[in-house]
Coordinates of C-alpha atoms and ligand atoms in Angstrom, one line a residue:
Chain A
M1 CA 16.4 -9.1 58.1
T2 CA 13.1 -7.6 59.1
D3 CA 10.0 -9.7 58.8
L4 CA 6.7 -9.5 60.7
L5 CA 7.8 -11.6 63.7
E6 CA 11.4 -10.4 64.1
G7 CA 13.2 -7.2 63.3
E8 CA 14.9 -4.0 64.2
I9 CA 14.1 -0.4 63.7
G10 CA 16.2 2.7 64.3
I11 CA 14.6 5.4 66.3
A12 CA 15.8 9.0 65.6
T13 CA 12.8 11.1 64.8
E14 CA 9.2 11.4 65.9
S15 CA 8.1 9.8 62.6
D16 CA 10.1 6.7 63.5
L17 CA 7.6 6.2 66.3
V18 CA 4.9 5.6 63.7
V19 CA 7.1 3.1 62.0
A20 CA 7.9 1.3 65.2
R21 CA 4.2 1.2 66.3
K22 CA 3.3 -0.2 62.9
A23 CA 5.9 -3.0 63.1
V24 CA 4.8 -3.9 66.6
R25 CA 1.2 -4.0 65.6
G26 CA 2.0 -6.2 62.6
A27 CA 3.9 -8.6 64.9
A28 CA 1.3 -8.7 67.6
D29 CA -1.5 -9.2 65.1
S30 CA 0.1 -12.0 63.3
L31 CA 0.9 -13.8 66.6
G32 CA -2.9 -13.8 67.2
F33 CA -3.1 -11.4 70.2
S34 CA -6.6 -10.1 71.0
V35 CA -7.5 -6.6 69.9
T36 CA -7.1 -5.3 73.4
D37 CA -3.7 -6.9 73.9
V38 CA -2.5 -5.6 70.5
T39 CA -3.5 -2.1 71.7
R40 CA -1.7 -2.6 75.0
I41 CA 1.5 -3.8 73.3
V42 CA 1.5 -1.1 70.7
T43 CA 0.9 1.5 73.5
A44 CA 3.8 0.2 75.6
A45 CA 6.0 0.2 72.5
S46 CA 4.9 3.8 71.8
E47 CA 5.9 4.8 75.4
L48 CA 9.3 3.2 75.2
T49 CA 10.2 4.4 71.8
R50 CA 9.1 7.9 72.7
N51 CA 11.4 7.7 75.8
I52 CA 14.3 6.9 73.5
F53 CA 13.5 9.7 71.2
R54 CA 12.9 12.1 74.1
Y55 CA 15.8 11.3 76.5
A56 CA 18.4 9.6 74.4
G57 CA 17.8 11.1 71.0
T58 CA 18.5 7.9 69.1
G59 CA 18.3 4.2 69.7
V60 CA 16.8 1.0 68.3
M61 CA 13.8 -1.2 68.9
R62 CA 14.1 -4.9 68.3
W63 CA 11.4 -7.5 68.5
H64 CA 11.0 -11.2 68.2
R65 CA 8.5 -14.0 68.7
L66 CA 8.8 -16.1 71.9
E67 CA 7.8 -19.7 72.6
R68 CA 7.8 -21.2 76.0
G69 CA 6.1 -24.3 77.1
G70 CA 3.6 -24.2 74.3
S71 CA 2.7 -20.6 74.7
L72 CA 3.5 -17.8 72.2
G73 CA 4.7 -14.4 73.1
L74 CA 6.3 -11.3 71.9
E75 CA 9.5 -9.7 73.2
L76 CA 10.4 -6.1 72.5
T77 CA 13.8 -4.5 73.4
F78 CA 14.5 -0.8 73.4
A79 CA 18.1 0.1 73.6
D80 CA 19.9 3.5 73.5
D81 CA 23.3 5.0 74.3
G82 CA 21.7 8.0 76.0
P83 CA 22.2 9.5 79.4
G84 CA 20.9 6.5 81.3
I85 CA 18.6 6.5 84.3
G86 CA 20.2 7.2 87.6
D87 CA 17.4 6.1 89.9
I88 CA 15.3 3.4 88.2
E89 CA 13.0 3.0 91.2
Q90 CA 12.2 6.7 91.0
A91 CA 11.7 6.6 87.2
M92 CA 9.2 3.7 87.7
Q93 CA 7.1 5.8 90.1
A94 CA 3.8 7.0 88.6
G95 CA 4.0 10.7 88.2
F96 CA 7.8 11.0 88.2
S97 CA 9.0 12.9 85.1
S98 CA 12.2 14.8 84.4
S99 CA 10.6 16.5 81.4
G100 CA 7.3 17.8 82.4
G101 CA 5.5 14.7 81.1
L102 CA 2.9 12.8 83.0
G103 CA 5.5 10.4 84.3
L104 CA 3.3 7.4 83.4
G105 CA 5.2 5.9 80.5
L106 CA 7.5 3.4 82.3
P107 CA 5.0 2.3 85.0
G108 CA 2.3 2.2 82.4
A109 CA 4.4 0.0 80.1
K110 CA 5.0 -2.4 82.9
R111 CA 1.3 -2.7 83.6
L112 CA 0.4 -3.1 79.9
M113 CA 2.9 -5.9 79.5
D114 CA 3.5 -9.1 81.4
E115 CA 7.2 -8.7 82.1
M116 CA 9.6 -5.8 82.1
E117 CA 13.2 -5.4 82.8
I118 CA 15.3 -2.2 82.8
A119 CA 19.1 -2.1 82.6
S120 CA 20.6 1.3 82.7
E121 CA 23.9 2.9 83.4
V122 CA 24.4 6.6 83.8
G123 CA 26.3 8.0 80.9
K124 CA 26.2 4.7 79.0
G125 CA 22.6 4.1 78.1
T126 CA 19.4 2.2 78.8
T127 CA 17.9 -1.0 77.7
V128 CA 14.3 -1.9 78.4
T129 CA 12.9 -5.3 77.6
V130 CA 9.2 -6.1 77.7
R131 CA 7.3 -9.3 77.0
K132 CA 3.7 -10.2 76.5
W133 CA 2.3 -13.8 76.5
R134 CA -0.7 -14.8 74.5
R135 CA -3.5 -16.0 76.7
K136 CA -4.7 -19.4 75.8
A137 CA -8.1 -19.2 74.2
Chain B
M1 CA -2.3 30.4 61.4
A2 CA 0.3 28.4 59.5
S3 CA 1.1 29.7 56.0
R4 CA -0.6 27.8 53.3
T5 CA 1.2 26.8 50.1
G6 CA -1.0 24.9 47.8
P7 CA 0.4 22.5 45.2
L8 CA -0.9 24.9 42.5
E9 CA 1.0 27.8 43.8
R10 CA 4.1 27.6 41.6
R11 CA 6.5 29.6 43.6
K12 CA 9.8 30.3 42.1
S13 CA 11.9 27.8 43.9
T14 CA 15.1 28.7 45.7
A15 CA 15.6 25.1 46.6
G16 CA 19.1 23.8 46.7
E17 CA 20.8 27.1 47.5
V18 CA 24.5 26.5 47.5
A19 CA 26.5 29.0 49.5
P20 CA 29.6 30.4 47.7
V21 CA 31.8 29.0 50.4
D22 CA 30.3 25.6 49.8
W23 CA 30.9 26.0 46.1
E24 CA 34.6 26.8 46.7
G25 CA 34.7 23.6 48.9
R26 CA 33.2 21.5 46.1
K27 CA 35.8 22.9 43.6
A28 CA 38.6 22.1 46.1
F29 CA 37.3 18.6 46.5
V30 CA 37.4 17.7 42.8
G31 CA 40.7 19.6 42.6
F32 CA 39.5 22.4 40.3
T33 CA 42.2 25.0 40.4
S34 CA 43.0 28.3 38.7
D35 CA 45.1 26.2 36.3
D36 CA 42.0 24.4 35.3
A37 CA 40.2 27.7 34.8
Q38 CA 43.1 28.8 32.6
L39 CA 43.0 25.6 30.6
L40 CA 39.3 26.0 30.0
R41 CA 39.8 29.6 28.9
D42 CA 42.4 28.2 26.4
L43 CA 39.7 25.9 25.1
R44 CA 37.4 28.7 24.3
P45 CA 38.4 29.0 20.6
V46 CA 37.9 25.3 20.2
A47 CA 34.6 25.4 21.9
E48 CA 33.5 28.3 19.6
A49 CA 34.6 26.4 16.5
Y50 CA 32.7 23.3 17.5
A51 CA 29.7 24.6 19.5
G52 CA 27.3 24.5 16.6
E53 CA 28.0 20.9 15.5
V54 CA 28.2 19.6 19.1
V55 CA 24.8 21.0 19.8
E56 CA 23.3 19.6 16.6
E57 CA 24.6 16.1 17.4
F58 CA 23.5 16.5 20.9
Y59 CA 19.9 17.1 19.8
R60 CA 20.0 14.4 17.2
R61 CA 20.5 12.0 20.2
F62 CA 17.8 13.7 22.2
L63 CA 15.3 13.5 19.3
S64 CA 15.9 9.9 18.6
F65 CA 14.4 8.8 22.0
P66 CA 10.7 9.2 22.5
E67 CA 11.1 10.2 26.2
T68 CA 13.4 13.0 25.4
R69 CA 11.8 14.0 22.1
A70 CA 8.6 14.8 24.0
F71 CA 10.2 17.8 25.4
F72 CA 10.5 19.5 22.0
A73 CA 7.0 19.8 20.8
D74 CA 7.7 22.2 17.9
E75 CA 10.5 23.6 15.8
A76 CA 10.4 27.0 17.5
R77 CA 11.0 25.5 20.9
L78 CA 13.7 23.3 19.6
N79 CA 15.6 26.2 18.2
R80 CA 15.2 28.2 21.4
V81 CA 16.6 25.3 23.4
K82 CA 19.4 24.8 21.0
A83 CA 20.4 28.4 21.4
M84 CA 20.4 28.0 25.1
Q85 CA 22.3 24.8 24.9
K86 CA 25.0 26.6 22.9
Q87 CA 25.2 29.2 25.6
Y88 CA 25.6 26.5 28.2
F89 CA 28.3 24.8 26.2
L90 CA 30.3 28.0 25.7
G91 CA 29.8 28.8 29.3
L92 CA 31.9 25.9 30.2
T93 CA 34.9 27.7 28.8
E94 CA 33.9 31.1 30.0
G95 CA 36.9 31.2 32.3
E96 CA 35.0 32.6 35.3
Y97 CA 33.8 30.0 37.8
G98 CA 32.8 32.2 40.7
E99 CA 29.4 33.0 42.2
A100 CA 27.8 34.1 38.9
Y101 CA 28.7 30.8 37.4
L102 CA 27.3 29.0 40.4
R103 CA 24.0 30.8 40.3
N104 CA 23.6 30.3 36.6
R105 CA 24.2 26.5 36.9
L106 CA 21.7 26.2 39.8
E107 CA 19.1 28.0 37.8
I108 CA 19.7 25.7 34.9
G109 CA 19.2 22.7 37.2
R110 CA 16.0 24.1 38.6
V111 CA 14.6 24.8 35.1
H112 CA 15.2 21.2 34.1
Q113 CA 13.7 19.9 37.3
R114 CA 10.7 22.1 36.8
I115 CA 9.9 20.9 33.3
G116 CA 10.1 17.4 34.7
L117 CA 13.2 16.1 32.8
A118 CA 14.0 12.9 34.8
P119 CA 17.6 12.9 36.2
R120 CA 18.6 9.9 34.0
W121 CA 18.2 11.9 30.8
Y122 CA 19.7 15.0 32.4
M123 CA 22.7 13.0 33.6
G124 CA 22.9 11.1 30.4
A125 CA 23.2 14.4 28.6
Y126 CA 26.4 15.1 30.3
S127 CA 27.8 11.8 29.2
I128 CA 26.9 12.7 25.6
Y129 CA 28.7 15.9 26.0
M130 CA 31.8 14.2 27.1
Q131 CA 31.7 11.8 24.1
L132 CA 31.2 14.7 21.7
T133 CA 34.0 16.9 23.1
F134 CA 36.7 14.4 24.0
P135 CA 37.8 13.7 20.4
R136 CA 37.5 17.3 19.4
V137 CA 39.7 18.5 22.3
L138 CA 42.3 15.9 21.5
A139 CA 42.3 16.8 17.9
A140 CA 42.7 20.5 18.7
F141 CA 45.8 19.7 20.9
A142 CA 47.3 17.1 18.5
H143 CA 50.5 19.1 18.7
D144 CA 50.6 19.0 22.5
L145 CA 48.8 15.9 23.7
E146 CA 49.9 16.4 27.3
K147 CA 48.1 19.7 27.4
G148 CA 45.2 18.2 25.6
Q149 CA 44.9 15.7 28.3
R150 CA 45.0 18.3 31.0
A151 CA 42.4 20.4 29.2
F152 CA 40.2 17.4 28.9
L153 CA 40.5 16.7 32.6
A154 CA 39.7 20.4 33.4
L155 CA 36.6 20.0 31.3
L156 CA 35.7 16.8 33.1
K157 CA 36.0 18.5 36.4
I158 CA 33.8 21.4 35.5
I159 CA 31.2 19.1 34.0
T160 CA 31.2 17.0 37.1
L161 CA 30.7 20.1 39.2
D162 CA 27.8 21.1 37.0
K163 CA 26.3 17.6 37.4
E164 CA 26.7 17.9 41.2
L165 CA 24.8 21.2 41.2
A166 CA 22.1 19.7 39.1
V167 CA 21.7 16.7 41.4
T168 CA 21.6 19.2 44.3
T169 CA 18.7 21.1 42.9
Y170 CA 16.8 17.9 42.0
I171 CA 17.2 16.5 45.5
A172 CA 16.3 19.9 47.1
A173 CA 13.2 20.2 45.0
G174 CA 12.1 16.7 46.0
E175 CA 12.7 17.5 49.7
E176 CA 10.7 20.7 49.3
I177 CA 7.8 18.8 47.9
I178 CA 7.9 16.3 50.8
T179 CA 8.0 19.1 53.4
R180 CA 5.1 21.0 51.7
Q181 CA 3.0 17.8 51.4
S182 CA 3.6 16.9 55.0
Q183 CA 2.5 20.4 56.0
E184 CA -0.6 20.0 53.9
I185 CA -1.3 16.6 55.4
V186 CA -1.1 18.1 58.8
E187 CA -3.6 20.7 57.9
I188 CA -6.1 18.6 56.0
S189 CA -6.0 15.9 58.6
T190 CA -7.2 18.1 61.4
P191 CA -10.5 19.5 60.2
V192 CA -13.0 21.1 62.6
I193 CA -16.5 21.0 61.4
Q194 CA -19.6 22.8 62.6
V195 CA -22.3 20.1 62.6
W196 CA -25.0 22.1 64.4
N197 CA -25.5 25.6 65.5
G198 CA -23.4 25.6 68.7
V199 CA -21.6 22.2 68.1
V200 CA -18.3 21.6 66.4
V201 CA -16.8 18.2 65.7
A202 CA -13.1 17.5 65.4
P203 CA -12.5 14.0 64.0
L204 CA -8.9 13.0 64.7
I205 CA -7.3 10.5 62.4
G206 CA -3.9 8.8 62.5
S207 CA -1.2 9.5 65.0
L208 CA -1.0 12.7 67.0
D209 CA 2.5 13.9 67.1
S210 CA 3.5 17.1 68.8
Q211 CA 3.3 19.2 65.6
R212 CA -0.1 17.9 64.7
T213 CA -1.5 18.4 68.2
Q214 CA -0.3 22.0 68.2
Q215 CA -2.1 22.7 64.9
F216 CA -5.1 20.8 66.0
M217 CA -5.4 22.7 69.2
E218 CA -5.0 26.1 67.5
R219 CA -7.6 25.2 64.9
L220 CA -10.1 23.9 67.4
L221 CA -9.9 27.0 69.6
E222 CA -10.2 29.2 66.6
R223 CA -13.3 27.5 65.2
I224 CA -15.0 27.4 68.6
V225 CA -14.6 31.2 68.8
E226 CA -15.5 31.7 65.2
T227 CA -18.7 29.7 65.4
N228 CA -19.4 30.7 68.9
S229 CA -19.9 27.1 69.9
P230 CA -20.5 26.0 73.5
V231 CA -19.8 22.4 72.7
A232 CA -16.9 20.6 70.9
L233 CA -16.8 16.9 70.2
V234 CA -13.3 15.5 69.8
D235 CA -13.6 12.2 68.1
I236 CA -10.7 9.7 68.5
T237 CA -12.2 6.8 66.6
G238 CA -9.5 7.1 64.0
V239 CA -6.6 7.3 66.4
P240 CA -5.0 3.9 66.6
T241 CA -2.8 4.4 69.7
I242 CA -3.1 6.8 72.6
D243 CA 0.0 6.9 74.7
T244 CA 0.8 9.2 77.6
Q245 CA 2.0 12.0 75.5
T246 CA -1.1 11.9 73.2
A247 CA -3.3 11.8 76.3
Q248 CA -1.5 14.7 77.8
H249 CA -2.0 16.7 74.6
L250 CA -5.7 15.8 74.6
V251 CA -6.1 16.8 78.2
E252 CA -4.3 20.1 77.6
T253 CA -6.5 20.8 74.6
I254 CA -9.6 20.1 76.6
T255 CA -8.4 22.4 79.4
A256 CA -7.8 25.2 76.9
V257 CA -11.3 24.7 75.4
R258 CA -12.7 25.0 78.9
L259 CA -10.9 28.3 79.4
L260 CA -12.9 29.6 76.5
G261 CA -16.0 28.7 78.3
A262 CA -16.9 25.7 76.1
Q263 CA -17.2 22.0 76.9
V264 CA -15.6 19.0 75.3
V265 CA -16.9 15.6 74.9
L266 CA -14.3 13.0 74.0
T267 CA -15.9 10.5 71.6
G268 CA -14.9 7.3 69.9
V269 CA -13.2 5.9 73.0
R270 CA -13.1 2.2 72.0
P271 CA -13.0 -0.4 74.7
A272 CA -9.4 -1.4 74.0
I273 CA -8.3 2.3 74.2
A274 CA -10.3 2.7 77.4
Q275 CA -8.6 -0.3 79.0
T276 CA -5.2 0.9 77.9
L277 CA -5.7 4.4 79.3
V278 CA -6.7 2.8 82.7
H279 CA -3.5 0.7 82.6
L280 CA -1.4 3.7 81.9
G281 CA -3.0 5.4 84.9
I282 CA -4.4 8.3 82.9
D283 CA -7.1 10.1 84.7
L284 CA -9.9 11.1 82.4
S285 CA -12.5 11.3 85.2
G286 CA -13.0 15.0 84.8
I287 CA -13.7 14.6 81.1
S288 CA -16.9 13.6 79.6
T289 CA -16.3 10.7 77.3
R290 CA -18.5 8.5 75.0
S291 CA -17.8 5.5 73.0
S292 CA -19.3 6.8 69.8
L293 CA -19.7 10.1 68.0
A294 CA -23.5 9.6 67.9
A295 CA -23.6 9.2 71.7
G296 CA -21.5 12.4 72.0
L297 CA -23.9 14.3 69.8
R298 CA -26.7 13.4 72.1
V299 CA -24.7 14.8 75.0
A300 CA -24.2 17.9 73.0
F301 CA -27.9 18.3 72.3
D302 CA -28.6 17.8 76.0
L303 CA -26.1 20.4 77.0
L304 CA -27.7 22.9 74.5
D305 CA -31.1 21.8 75.7
L306 CA -32.2 20.7 72.3
R307 CA -34.5 17.8 71.7
V308 CA -34.5 15.5 68.8
V309 CA -38.1 14.5 68.1
A310 CA -39.2 11.8 65.8
G311 CA -41.9 13.0 63.6
A312 CA -43.7 12.2 60.4
A313 CA -41.9 13.2 57.3
P314 CA -43.1 16.5 55.8
G315 CA -45.6 15.8 53.0
A316 CA -46.7 12.6 54.7
R317 CA -48.9 14.8 56.8
E318 CA -52.4 15.7 55.8
Ligands
ATP1 N1 15.5 5.8 77.7 C1 15.7 6.7 78.7 N2 16.9 7.3 78.9 C2 17.1 8.2 79.9 N3 16.1 8.5 80.8 C3 14.9 7.9 80.7 C4 14.7 7.0 79.6 N4 13.4 6.5 79.7 C5 12.9 7.1 80.8 N5 13.8 8.0 81.4 C6 13.6 8.8 82.6 O1 12.6 8.2 83.4 C7 11.6 9.2 83.7 C8 10.2 8.5 83.7 O2 9.9 8.0 82.4 P1 8.3 7.9 82.0 O3 8.3 7.4 80.6 O4 7.7 7.1 83.0 O5 7.7 9.4 82.1 P2 8.0 10.6 81.1 O6 8.6 10.2 79.9 O7 8.7 11.7 81.9 O8 6.5 11.1 80.9 P3 5.4 10.3 80.0 O9 4.2 10.1 80.9 O10 5.0 11.2 78.9 O11 6.0 9.1 79.5 C9 11.7 10.2 82.5 O12 11.2 11.5 82.9 C10 13.2 10.2 82.4 O13 13.9 11.0 83.3
MG2 MG1 7.8 8.5 78.8

């Protein structure tokens, strides 16, 4: 089932990035995030889906609504069965890129979101989970 | 410059080419053998005897539905199509099912796709064929029902193969349209407009994937040279998300423009985008940016040493 606040999208082509961003925008909007936060979340999602597309080829993005102690949030998970990340600390460094990119995607996503976890095993794949909490008005 | 293929340019489509080896594979899959070819050859006299009435009945059905009747505007066309239909029907028992047969069937599929006959009528037509031929084949082989059954199965196989080829051409034609349209969208969505002598504006809209950015960069550089413009305004008001790759593409484009000796002002940088770029750690400090296109235009005028002066409207003056 894919509704606004919960769902899953397969990532295989560059145009799937557009679909993924749209889904995340829909979820973040309907959770009542501010315009700036929506932009942040969508940009982080764009980075992480692009990494799947670029390094693993295919994967999935899942998202769902969070609730903890009265605050609402959004969790996004990006999972692939790609080559994995050997040195996560290095990958998280601003400016490190194995592909001639800016090397700002992972560290940027971490700054754009409130929480981020990376689990990766070389040869097995990578799962990145990020969360953003809605600021109380 | 990318090749342009407008929707009005009706090229003769070669969509849905099926390689001869692929055709052999399809025949093998449905189990169409040289025995089947022989059985169909044996059906030839039956087909010749019945072709006329089968085709007549076939069109009676077609003419009794408004959606299909619409394809036969006048008597002349109807007769022409009937003659072709007869050819098709006899072709089924031709006995040769090689490359020439394949090409002929693909072309028939394309013609039907081109005139806009929806697949349901086209596929339905094959069903009508089966209904019309089954009893006739059985009657012709009343003395040898076992052979009649095999002959009918051979006919079923070849008609199924024909159907497959038709579906292939329909799908391929649809894919061709999608590809063509997405190329057109890429082109029309990256216009570069000269707004003033020496100033071009490129309003970017939607998402900037690698293909579009490439097109955009080429077009922008071309137009700057063509119009001999020292200033280009790249407006990102209509770009909902700028991630690191988009930013990298933009920076590369701006660098390329500078190599031509022109300057770029990045306009339409909304507050939310500005904050996001900072979070991402993207350095735009060497690039002149403005929050609106209007503010960017002012920068352009300054760079060109032009002044916008408020004055009385002409005619209001004495
Ligand atoms: N899903 C993944 N699978 C395998 N390796 C990855 C994955 N995501 C990131 N990496 C590795 O981590 C590095 C850093 O990623 P990051 O997104 O920060 O930068 P980048 O993709 O190289 O450039 P960009 O600034 O355009 O995002 C990548 O170059 C790649 O080697
Ligand atoms: Mg990246």
